[in-house]
Coordinates of C-alpha atoms in Angstrom, one line a residue:
X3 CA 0.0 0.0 0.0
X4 CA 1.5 3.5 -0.7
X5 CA 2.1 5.7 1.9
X6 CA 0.1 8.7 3.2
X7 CA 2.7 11.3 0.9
X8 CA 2.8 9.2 -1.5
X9 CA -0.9 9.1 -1.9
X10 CA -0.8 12.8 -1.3
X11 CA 1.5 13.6 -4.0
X12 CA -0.7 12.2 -6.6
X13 CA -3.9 14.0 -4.9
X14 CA -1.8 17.3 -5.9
X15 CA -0.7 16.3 -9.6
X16 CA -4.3 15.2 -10.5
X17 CA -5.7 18.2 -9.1
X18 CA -3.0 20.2 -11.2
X19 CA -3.7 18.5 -14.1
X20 CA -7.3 19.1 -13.9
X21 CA -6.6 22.9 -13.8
X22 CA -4.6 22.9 -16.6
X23 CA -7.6 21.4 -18.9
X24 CA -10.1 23.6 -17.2
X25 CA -7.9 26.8 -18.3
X26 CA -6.9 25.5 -21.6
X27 CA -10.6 24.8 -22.9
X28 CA -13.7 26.9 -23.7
X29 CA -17.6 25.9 -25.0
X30 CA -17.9 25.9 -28.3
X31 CA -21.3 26.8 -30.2
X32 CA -23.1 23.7 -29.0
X33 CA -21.9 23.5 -25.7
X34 CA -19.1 21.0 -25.8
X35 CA -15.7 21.9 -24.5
X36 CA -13.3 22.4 -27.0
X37 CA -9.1 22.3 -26.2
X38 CA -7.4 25.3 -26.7
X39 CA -3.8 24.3 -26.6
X40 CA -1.6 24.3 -29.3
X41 CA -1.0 21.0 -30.6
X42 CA 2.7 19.5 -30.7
X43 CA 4.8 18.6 -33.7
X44 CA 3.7 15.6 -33.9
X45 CA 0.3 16.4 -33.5
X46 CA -0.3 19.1 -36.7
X47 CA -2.6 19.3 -38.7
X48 CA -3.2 18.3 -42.1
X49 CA -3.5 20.9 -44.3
X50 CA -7.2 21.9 -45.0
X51 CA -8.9 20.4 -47.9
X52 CA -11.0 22.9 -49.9
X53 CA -15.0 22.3 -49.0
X54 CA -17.6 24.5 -50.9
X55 CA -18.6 27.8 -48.9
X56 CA -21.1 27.3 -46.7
X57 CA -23.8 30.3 -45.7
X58 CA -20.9 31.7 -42.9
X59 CA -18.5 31.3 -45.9
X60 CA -20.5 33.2 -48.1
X61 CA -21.4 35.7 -45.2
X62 CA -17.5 36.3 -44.3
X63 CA -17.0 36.7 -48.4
X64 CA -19.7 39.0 -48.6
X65 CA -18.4 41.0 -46.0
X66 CA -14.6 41.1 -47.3
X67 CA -16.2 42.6 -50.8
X68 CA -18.0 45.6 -48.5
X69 CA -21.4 44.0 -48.7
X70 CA -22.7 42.8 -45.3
X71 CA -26.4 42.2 -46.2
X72 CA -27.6 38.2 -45.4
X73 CA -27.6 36.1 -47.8
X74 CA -31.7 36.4 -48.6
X75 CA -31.4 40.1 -48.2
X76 CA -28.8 39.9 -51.4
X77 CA -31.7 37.3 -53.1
X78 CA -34.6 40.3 -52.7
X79 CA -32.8 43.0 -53.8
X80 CA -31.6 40.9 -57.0
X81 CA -35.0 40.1 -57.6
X82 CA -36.5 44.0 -57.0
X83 CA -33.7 45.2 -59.4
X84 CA -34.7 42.4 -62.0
X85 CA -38.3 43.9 -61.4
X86 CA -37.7 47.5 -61.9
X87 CA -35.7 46.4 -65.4
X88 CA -39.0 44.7 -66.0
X89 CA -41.2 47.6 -65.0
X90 CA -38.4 50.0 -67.4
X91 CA -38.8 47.9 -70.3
X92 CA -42.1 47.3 -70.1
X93 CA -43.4 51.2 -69.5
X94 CA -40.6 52.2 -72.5
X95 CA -42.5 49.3 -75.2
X96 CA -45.9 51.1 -73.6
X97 CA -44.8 54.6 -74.4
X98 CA -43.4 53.1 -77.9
X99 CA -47.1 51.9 -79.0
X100 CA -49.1 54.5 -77.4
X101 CA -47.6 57.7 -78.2
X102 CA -48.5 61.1 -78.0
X103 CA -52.0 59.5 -77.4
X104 CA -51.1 59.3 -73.3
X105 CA -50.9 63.1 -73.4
X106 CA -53.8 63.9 -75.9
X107 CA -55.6 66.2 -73.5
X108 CA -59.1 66.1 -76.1
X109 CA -59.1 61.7 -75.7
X110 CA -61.6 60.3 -73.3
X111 CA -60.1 59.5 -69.8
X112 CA -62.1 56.2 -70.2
X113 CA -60.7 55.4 -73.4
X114 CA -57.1 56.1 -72.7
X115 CA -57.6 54.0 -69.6
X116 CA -58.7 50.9 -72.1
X117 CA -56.6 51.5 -74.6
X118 CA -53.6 51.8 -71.8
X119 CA -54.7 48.6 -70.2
X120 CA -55.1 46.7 -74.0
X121 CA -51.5 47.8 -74.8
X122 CA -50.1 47.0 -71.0
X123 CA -51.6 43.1 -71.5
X124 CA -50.3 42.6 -74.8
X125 CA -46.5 43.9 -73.8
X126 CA -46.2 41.9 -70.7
X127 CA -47.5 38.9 -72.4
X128 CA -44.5 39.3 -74.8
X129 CA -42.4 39.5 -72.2
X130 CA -40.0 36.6 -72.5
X131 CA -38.5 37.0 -68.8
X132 CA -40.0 34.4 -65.7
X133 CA -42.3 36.2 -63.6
X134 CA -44.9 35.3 -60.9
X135 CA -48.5 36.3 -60.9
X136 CA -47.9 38.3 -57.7
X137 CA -44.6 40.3 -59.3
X138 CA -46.8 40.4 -62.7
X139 CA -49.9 41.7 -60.8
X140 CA -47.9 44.8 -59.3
X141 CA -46.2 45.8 -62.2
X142 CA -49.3 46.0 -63.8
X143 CA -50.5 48.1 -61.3
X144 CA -47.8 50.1 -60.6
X145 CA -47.2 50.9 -64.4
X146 CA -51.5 51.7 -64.6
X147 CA -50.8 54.0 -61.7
X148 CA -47.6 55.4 -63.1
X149 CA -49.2 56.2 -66.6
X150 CA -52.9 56.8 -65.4
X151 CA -52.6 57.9 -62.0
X152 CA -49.6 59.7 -60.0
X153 CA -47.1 56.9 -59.6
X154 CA -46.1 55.8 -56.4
X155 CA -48.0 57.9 -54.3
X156 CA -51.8 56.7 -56.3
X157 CA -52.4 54.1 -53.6
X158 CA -52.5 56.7 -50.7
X159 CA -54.9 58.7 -52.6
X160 CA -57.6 56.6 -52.6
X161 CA -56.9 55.4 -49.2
X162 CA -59.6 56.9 -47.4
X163 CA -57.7 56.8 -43.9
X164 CA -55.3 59.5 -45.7
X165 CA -56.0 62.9 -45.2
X166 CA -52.5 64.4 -46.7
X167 CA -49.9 63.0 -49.0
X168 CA -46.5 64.8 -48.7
X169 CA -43.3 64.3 -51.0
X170 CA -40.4 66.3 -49.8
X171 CA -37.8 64.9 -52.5
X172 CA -38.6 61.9 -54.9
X173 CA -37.0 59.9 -52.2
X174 CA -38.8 60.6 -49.2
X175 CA -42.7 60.1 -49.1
X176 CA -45.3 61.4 -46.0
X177 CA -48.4 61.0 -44.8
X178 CA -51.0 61.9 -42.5
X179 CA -53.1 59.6 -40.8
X180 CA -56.0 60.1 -38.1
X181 CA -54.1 64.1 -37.6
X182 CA -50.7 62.6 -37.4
X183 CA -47.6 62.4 -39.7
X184 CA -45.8 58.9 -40.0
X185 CA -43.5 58.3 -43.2
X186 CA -44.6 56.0 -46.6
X187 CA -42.9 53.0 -48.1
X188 CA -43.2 54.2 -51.6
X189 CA -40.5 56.4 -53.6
X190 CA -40.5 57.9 -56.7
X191 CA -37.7 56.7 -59.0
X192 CA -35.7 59.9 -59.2
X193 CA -36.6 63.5 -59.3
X194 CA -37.5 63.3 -63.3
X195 CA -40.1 60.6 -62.3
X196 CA -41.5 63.2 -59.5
X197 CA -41.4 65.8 -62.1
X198 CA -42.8 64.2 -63.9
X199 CA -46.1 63.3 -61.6
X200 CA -46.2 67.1 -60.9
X201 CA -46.7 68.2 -64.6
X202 CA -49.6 65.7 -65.5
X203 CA -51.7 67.0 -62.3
X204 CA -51.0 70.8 -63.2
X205 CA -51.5 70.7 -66.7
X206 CA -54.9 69.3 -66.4
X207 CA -56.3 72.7 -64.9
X208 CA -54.3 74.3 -67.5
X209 CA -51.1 75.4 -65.4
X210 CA -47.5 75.0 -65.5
X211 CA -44.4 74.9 -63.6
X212 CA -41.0 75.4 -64.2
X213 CA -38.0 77.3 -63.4
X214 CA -39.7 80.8 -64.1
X215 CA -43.0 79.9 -62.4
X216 CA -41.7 77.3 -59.8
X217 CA -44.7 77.7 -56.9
X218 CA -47.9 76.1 -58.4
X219 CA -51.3 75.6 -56.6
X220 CA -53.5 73.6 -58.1
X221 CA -56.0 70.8 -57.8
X222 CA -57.0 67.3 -58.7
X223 CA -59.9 66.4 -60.6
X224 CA -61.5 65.6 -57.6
X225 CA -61.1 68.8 -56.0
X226 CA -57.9 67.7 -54.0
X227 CA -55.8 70.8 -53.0
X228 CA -52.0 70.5 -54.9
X229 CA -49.5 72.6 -54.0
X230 CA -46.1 72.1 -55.5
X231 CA -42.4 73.8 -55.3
X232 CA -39.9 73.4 -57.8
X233 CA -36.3 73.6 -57.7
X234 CA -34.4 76.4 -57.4
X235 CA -37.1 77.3 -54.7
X236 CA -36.8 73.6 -53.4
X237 CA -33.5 72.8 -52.4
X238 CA -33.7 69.0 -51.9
X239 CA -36.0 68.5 -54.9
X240 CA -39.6 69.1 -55.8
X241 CA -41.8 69.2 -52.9
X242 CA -45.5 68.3 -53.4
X243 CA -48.4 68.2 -51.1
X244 CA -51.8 66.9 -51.6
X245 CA -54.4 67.7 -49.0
X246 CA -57.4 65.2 -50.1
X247 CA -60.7 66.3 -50.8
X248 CA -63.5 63.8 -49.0
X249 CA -65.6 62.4 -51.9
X250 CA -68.4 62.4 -49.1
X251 CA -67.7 65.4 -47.1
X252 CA -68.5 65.5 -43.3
X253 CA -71.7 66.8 -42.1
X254 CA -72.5 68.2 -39.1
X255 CA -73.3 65.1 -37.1
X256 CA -69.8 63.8 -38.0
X257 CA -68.4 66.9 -36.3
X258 CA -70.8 66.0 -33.2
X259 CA -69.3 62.3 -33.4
X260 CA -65.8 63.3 -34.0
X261 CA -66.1 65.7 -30.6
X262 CA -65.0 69.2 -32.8
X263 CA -68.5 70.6 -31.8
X264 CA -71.6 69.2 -29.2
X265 CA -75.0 69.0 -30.2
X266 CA -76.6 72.8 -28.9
X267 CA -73.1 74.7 -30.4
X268 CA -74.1 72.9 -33.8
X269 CA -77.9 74.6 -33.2
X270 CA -76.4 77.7 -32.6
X271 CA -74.4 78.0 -35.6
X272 CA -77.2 76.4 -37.3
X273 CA -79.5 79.3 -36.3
X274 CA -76.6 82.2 -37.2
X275 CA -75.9 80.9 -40.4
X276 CA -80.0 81.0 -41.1
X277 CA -80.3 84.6 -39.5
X278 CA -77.7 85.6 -41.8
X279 CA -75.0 86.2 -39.6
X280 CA -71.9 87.3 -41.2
X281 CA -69.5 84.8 -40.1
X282 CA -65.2 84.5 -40.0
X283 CA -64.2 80.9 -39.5
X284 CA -60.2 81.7 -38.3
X285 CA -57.9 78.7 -37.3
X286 CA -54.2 77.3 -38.5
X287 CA -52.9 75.7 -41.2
X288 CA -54.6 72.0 -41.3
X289 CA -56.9 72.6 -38.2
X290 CA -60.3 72.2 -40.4
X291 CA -61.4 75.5 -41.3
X292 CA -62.7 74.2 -44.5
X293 CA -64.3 71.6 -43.5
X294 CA -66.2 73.5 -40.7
X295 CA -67.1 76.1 -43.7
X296 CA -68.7 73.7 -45.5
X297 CA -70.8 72.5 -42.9
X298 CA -71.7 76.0 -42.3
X299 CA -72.5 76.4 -45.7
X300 CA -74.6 73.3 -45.5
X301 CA -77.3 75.4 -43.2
X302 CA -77.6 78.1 -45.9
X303 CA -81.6 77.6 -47.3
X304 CA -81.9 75.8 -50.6
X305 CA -83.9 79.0 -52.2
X306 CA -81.1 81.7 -52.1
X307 CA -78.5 82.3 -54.7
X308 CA -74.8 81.6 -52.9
X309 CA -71.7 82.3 -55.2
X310 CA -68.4 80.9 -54.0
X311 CA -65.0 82.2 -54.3
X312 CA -61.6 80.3 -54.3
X313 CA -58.3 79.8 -55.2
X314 CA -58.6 76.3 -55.7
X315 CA -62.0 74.6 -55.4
X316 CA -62.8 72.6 -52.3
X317 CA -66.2 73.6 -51.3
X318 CA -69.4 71.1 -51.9
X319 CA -72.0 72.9 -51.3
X320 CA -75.5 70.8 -51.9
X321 CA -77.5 73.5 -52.6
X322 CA -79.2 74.2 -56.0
X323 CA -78.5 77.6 -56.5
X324 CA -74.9 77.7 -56.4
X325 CA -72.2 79.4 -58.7
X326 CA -68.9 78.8 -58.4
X327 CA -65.8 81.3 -59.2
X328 CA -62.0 80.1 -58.8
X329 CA -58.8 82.4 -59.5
X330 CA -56.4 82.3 -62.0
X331 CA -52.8 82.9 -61.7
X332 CA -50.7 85.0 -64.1
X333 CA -49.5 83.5 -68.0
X334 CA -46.2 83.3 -69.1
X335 CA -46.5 86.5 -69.9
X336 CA -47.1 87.8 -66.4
X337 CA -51.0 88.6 -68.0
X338 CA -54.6 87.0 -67.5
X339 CA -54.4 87.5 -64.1
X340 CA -57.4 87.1 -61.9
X341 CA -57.3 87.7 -58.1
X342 CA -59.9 86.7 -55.2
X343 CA -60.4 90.5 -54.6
X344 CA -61.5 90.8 -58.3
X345 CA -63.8 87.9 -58.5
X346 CA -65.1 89.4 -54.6
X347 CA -66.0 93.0 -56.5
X348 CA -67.4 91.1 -60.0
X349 CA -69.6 88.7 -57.4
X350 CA -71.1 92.2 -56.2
X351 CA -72.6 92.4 -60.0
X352 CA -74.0 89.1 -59.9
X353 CA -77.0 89.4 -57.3
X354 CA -75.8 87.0 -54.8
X355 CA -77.9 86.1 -51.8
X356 CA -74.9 85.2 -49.9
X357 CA -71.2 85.4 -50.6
X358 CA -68.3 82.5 -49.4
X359 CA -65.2 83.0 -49.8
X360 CA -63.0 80.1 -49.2
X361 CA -60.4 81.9 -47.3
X362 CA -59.3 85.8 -47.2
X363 CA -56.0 86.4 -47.4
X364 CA -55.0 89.9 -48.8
X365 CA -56.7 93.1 -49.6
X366 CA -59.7 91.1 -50.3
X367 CA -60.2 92.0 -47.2
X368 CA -61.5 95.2 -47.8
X369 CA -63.9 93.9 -50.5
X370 CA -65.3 91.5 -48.4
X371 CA -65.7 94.2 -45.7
X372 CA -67.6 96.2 -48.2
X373 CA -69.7 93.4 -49.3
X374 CA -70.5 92.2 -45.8
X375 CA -72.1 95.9 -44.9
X376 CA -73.7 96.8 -48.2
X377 CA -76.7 94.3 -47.9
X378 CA -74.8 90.7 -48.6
X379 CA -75.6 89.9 -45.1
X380 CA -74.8 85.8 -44.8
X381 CA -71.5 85.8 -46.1
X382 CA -69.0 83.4 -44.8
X383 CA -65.3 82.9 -44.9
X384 CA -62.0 81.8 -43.3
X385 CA -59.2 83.4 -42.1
X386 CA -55.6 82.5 -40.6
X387 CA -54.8 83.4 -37.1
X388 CA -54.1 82.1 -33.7
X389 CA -57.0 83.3 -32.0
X390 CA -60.4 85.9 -32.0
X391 CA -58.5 89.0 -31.4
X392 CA -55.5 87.7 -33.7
X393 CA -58.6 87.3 -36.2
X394 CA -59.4 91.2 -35.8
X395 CA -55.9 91.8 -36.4
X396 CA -55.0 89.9 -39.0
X397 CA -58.2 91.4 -41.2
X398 CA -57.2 94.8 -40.0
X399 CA -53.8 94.6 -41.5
X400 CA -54.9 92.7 -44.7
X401 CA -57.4 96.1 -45.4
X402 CA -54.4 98.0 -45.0
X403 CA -53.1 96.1 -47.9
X404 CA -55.5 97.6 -49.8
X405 CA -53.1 100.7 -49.9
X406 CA -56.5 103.1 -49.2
X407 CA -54.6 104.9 -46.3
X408 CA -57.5 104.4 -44.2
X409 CA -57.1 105.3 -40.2
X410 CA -57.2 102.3 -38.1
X411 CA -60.4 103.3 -36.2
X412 CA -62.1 103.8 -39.7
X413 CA -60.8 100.1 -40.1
X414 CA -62.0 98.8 -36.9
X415 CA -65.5 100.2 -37.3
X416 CA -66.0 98.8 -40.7
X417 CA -64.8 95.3 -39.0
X418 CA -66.7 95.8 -36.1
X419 CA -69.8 96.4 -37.9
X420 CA -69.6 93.9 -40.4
X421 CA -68.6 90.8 -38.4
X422 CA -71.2 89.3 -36.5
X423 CA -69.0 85.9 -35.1
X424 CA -65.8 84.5 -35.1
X425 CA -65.8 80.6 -34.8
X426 CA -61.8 79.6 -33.9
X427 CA -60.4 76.1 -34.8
X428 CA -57.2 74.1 -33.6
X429 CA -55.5 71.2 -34.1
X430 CA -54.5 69.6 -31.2
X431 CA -51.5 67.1 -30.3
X432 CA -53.4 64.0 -30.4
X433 CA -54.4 65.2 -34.0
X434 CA -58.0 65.7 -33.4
X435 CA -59.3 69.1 -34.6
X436 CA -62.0 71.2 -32.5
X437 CA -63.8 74.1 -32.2
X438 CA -62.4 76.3 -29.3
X439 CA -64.3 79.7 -29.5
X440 CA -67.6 80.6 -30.6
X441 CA -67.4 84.6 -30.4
X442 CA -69.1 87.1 -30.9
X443 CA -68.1 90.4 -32.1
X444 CA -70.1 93.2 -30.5
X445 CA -69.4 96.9 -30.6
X446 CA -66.4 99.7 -30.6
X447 CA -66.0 101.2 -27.5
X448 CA -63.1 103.7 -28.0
X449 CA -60.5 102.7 -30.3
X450 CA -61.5 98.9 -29.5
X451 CA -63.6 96.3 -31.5
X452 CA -64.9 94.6 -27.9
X453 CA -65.8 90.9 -28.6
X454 CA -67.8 88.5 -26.2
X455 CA -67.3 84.5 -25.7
X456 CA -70.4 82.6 -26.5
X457 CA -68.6 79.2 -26.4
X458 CA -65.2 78.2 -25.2
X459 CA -63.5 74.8 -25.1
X460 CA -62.6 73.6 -21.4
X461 CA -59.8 71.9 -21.0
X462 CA -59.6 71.2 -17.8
X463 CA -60.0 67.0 -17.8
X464 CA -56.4 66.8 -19.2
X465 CA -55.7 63.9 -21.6
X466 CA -56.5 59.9 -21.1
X467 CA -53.9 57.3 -21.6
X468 CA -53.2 57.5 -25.1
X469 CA -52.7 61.5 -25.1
X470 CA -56.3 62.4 -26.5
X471 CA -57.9 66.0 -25.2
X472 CA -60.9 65.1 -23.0
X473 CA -61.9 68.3 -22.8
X474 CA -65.1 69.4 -24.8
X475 CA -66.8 72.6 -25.9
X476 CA -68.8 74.8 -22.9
X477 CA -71.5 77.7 -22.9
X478 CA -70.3 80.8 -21.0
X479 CA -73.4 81.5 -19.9
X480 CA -73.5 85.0 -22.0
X481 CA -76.2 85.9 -24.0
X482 CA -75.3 86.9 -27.5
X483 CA -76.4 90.9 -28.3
X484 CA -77.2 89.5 -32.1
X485 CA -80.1 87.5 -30.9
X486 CA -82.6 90.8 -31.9
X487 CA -81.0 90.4 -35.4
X488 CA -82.0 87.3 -35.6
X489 CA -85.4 87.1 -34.3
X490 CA -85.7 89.9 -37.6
X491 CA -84.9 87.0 -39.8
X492 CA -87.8 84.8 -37.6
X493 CA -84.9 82.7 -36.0
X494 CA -85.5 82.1 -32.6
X495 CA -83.1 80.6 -30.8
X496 CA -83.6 78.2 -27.8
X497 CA -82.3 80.3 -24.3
X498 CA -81.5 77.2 -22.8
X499 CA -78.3 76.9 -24.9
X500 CA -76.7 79.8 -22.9
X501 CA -76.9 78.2 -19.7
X502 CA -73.8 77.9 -18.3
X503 CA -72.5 74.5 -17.6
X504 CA -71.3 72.9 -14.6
X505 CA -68.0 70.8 -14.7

């Protein structure tokens, strides 16, 4: 038997050998320990035989040649490229049959859209290259909407969840959803393609833009607002925006429903608009203004004569007597002209009953002033501004664009005793857009145009969870000094809806 040292030397060399392999070892991917040592002279290696290159192999290559995308991302980019040579060839053999028939502004749309569709068929059954019925389905579509429509951006206009398409550069696509912004998938193919998009909507209402005219507004043919800016003015390429125009525009009860108004403000307004009230709907850029004019427009009776007056035409007004006026911008000449103010002083001639205006925003002003106290009584429009008094203001200055030299306190009586209200919009964070003020316009007293709030939105519940305003529309309490005016037009309005309301 060995002795006690004996037995303890070999305790210690076993335990130090064990160390050794625990230090010289590590897991591999599977788990299994793998020896790190290096392996003696008489232990090397054979020399590596050459094994075709598996998916790490072809991963490492990849990334040597400065291309680090996976191996399926390098498969669908092949196959989009081979796509968009596809979608090239196919829309250059479609421009070769076709012609100058695609720009042939006398041909049918109906018929161009046949013969387009005939033509599209017959090429990309020629086609020689494999394709599937998904890839040929879109570049069917995509070429339709690229020759018939407005390229990439066609789907989102006639999405009916999109309120506003914005391109700020061929490459970078908006739009807005529900009040708020969140970026497209699509792209145009370069800036000729986008230039191309921008030309077919503005020379179907007969306007052009270039490098001497490179600010456009204009309008789709169904009464979408279009502005575009072209380079120079656009430094990162052509800019376009396209605020859609409802096919069934919101009525009042949508309003109700949506929470921009309640139910008695919407009777109140209805009864104004009836007494022939002379109204200013004011808000900022996107915060409905419009919209809440054509609802206000709505309440106008079916037996009076209304003329309307814009710069690009939104309104849908389902009355029967209704004539409609839009401006025109300057030639290439600089001539032909023809301004809101002009087509406010010809209206004058044209015995309306009422006058709208689809927004005032220079020395129409005046014009609209004049019509407003020389009998047109009724007459609605919008105007920009932050708030009621900003709404004064801002008209006040835009009379003085006029260049009459008027004094201001001839100005604020004339505005004073031709506005009867001031309804005030916003747009608020969650996106939602609501009526805030529902003001009246009373009197001068000294050199100020003193105004009266009817109805003013209370904020005071905060926001829920998700960020949206809880707070709603509330009656002051104050009786409006117009209600004599109205009960001259037999309007009677209900006294209950000025009882102030408890939180």
């Amino acid at each position: 038997m060995a002795s006690l040292s004996e037995r303890l030397d070999a305790a210690r060399r076993e335990a130090a050998a064990e160390g050794r392999h625990t230090a010289d070892t590590a897991d591999t991917a599977d788990g299994t320990p793998e020896v790190l040592t290096e392996p003696t002279a008489d232990e090397a290696p054979e020399p590596a035989k050459e094994k075709a290159p598996g998916p790490l192999s072809v991963r490492a290559a990849a990334t040597t040649n400065g291309d680090t995308r996976s191996p399926q991302r390098r498969v669908l980019a092949a196959q989009e490229d081979r796509i968009e040579d596809l979608k090239s060839s196919v829309h250059d053999e479609l421009l070769k049959q076709l012609g100058p028939h695609l720009y042939d502004a006398e041909m049918d749309q109906d018929d161009l859209e046949q013969r387009v569709r005939t033509v599209l068929s017959d090429v990309m059954a020629s086609q020689d290259r494999p394709i599937s019925t998904a890839d040929r389905v879109r570049v069917t579509t995509e070429i339709s909407d690229d020759i018939l429509g407005y390229g990439p951006i066609d789907p989102y206009l006639r999405d009916p969840e999109v309120s506003e398409v914005m391109v700020n550069g061929y490459a970078d696509v908006w739009l807005e959803k529900s009040g708020r912004l969140q970026k497209a998938e699509a792209h145009f193919a370069d800036e000729a393609h986008l230039r191309r998009t921008i030309d077919k909507i503005v020379s179907r209402i007969g306007r052009r833009v270039d490098e001497s005219s490179p600010m456009v507004d204009a309008r789709l043919p169904d009464g979408s607002r279009v502005n575009a800016v072209v380079p120079p003015l656009a430094i990162d390429g052509s800019a376009l925006t396209i605020r859609k125009f409802a096919t069934d525009p919101l009525t009042v009860n949508d309003l109700i429903t949506f929470g921009s108004l309640t139910p008695s403000t919407a009777d109140f307004l209805e009864a104004c608009v009836r007494g022939r009230l002379n109204v200013i709907v004011s808000g900022g850029t996107g915060a409905g203004k419009t919209t809440t004019l054509n609802v206000l427009s709505s309440f106008i009776p079916s037996d009076e004569r209304i003329v309307t007056i814009e710069d690009a035409a939104e309104l849908q007004l389902k009355q029967d007597h209704v004539v409609r006026l839009e401006s025109r911008p300057a030639n290439i000449e600089g001539k032909g002209s023809v301004t809101i103010r002009d087509l406010v002083r010809n209206s004058l001639r044209m015995r309306p009953d009422r006058i709208v205006v689809g927004e005032v925003r220079d020395a129409s002003a005046l014009d609209m002033l004049q019509a407003m106290n020389t009998g047109h009584d009724g007459s609605i429009t919008t105007v920009h501004s932050n708030g009621p008094r900003d709404t004064l203001s801002r008209i006040e200055t835009m009379v003085m664009m006029a260049g009459m030299e008027l004094p201001m306190k001839a100005i604020r009586e004339q505005v004073a005793s031709a506005i009867d209200l001031i309804v005030h919009q916003m747009r608020f964070k969650d996106g939602s857009r609501r009526i805030t003020h529902v003001t009246e316009v009373e009197r001068m007293e000294g050199e100020v145009v003193t105004l009266q709030d009817i109805f003013i939105f209370d904020n005071s519940a905060g926001f829920d969870e998700s960020g949206r305003v809880l707070g709603r529309l509330r009656s002051t309490g104050l009786r409006p000094k117009f209600l004599e005016k109205l009960a001259g037009q037999n309007v009677a309005i209900d006294p209950s809806l000025f009882r102030a309301e408890h939180r």
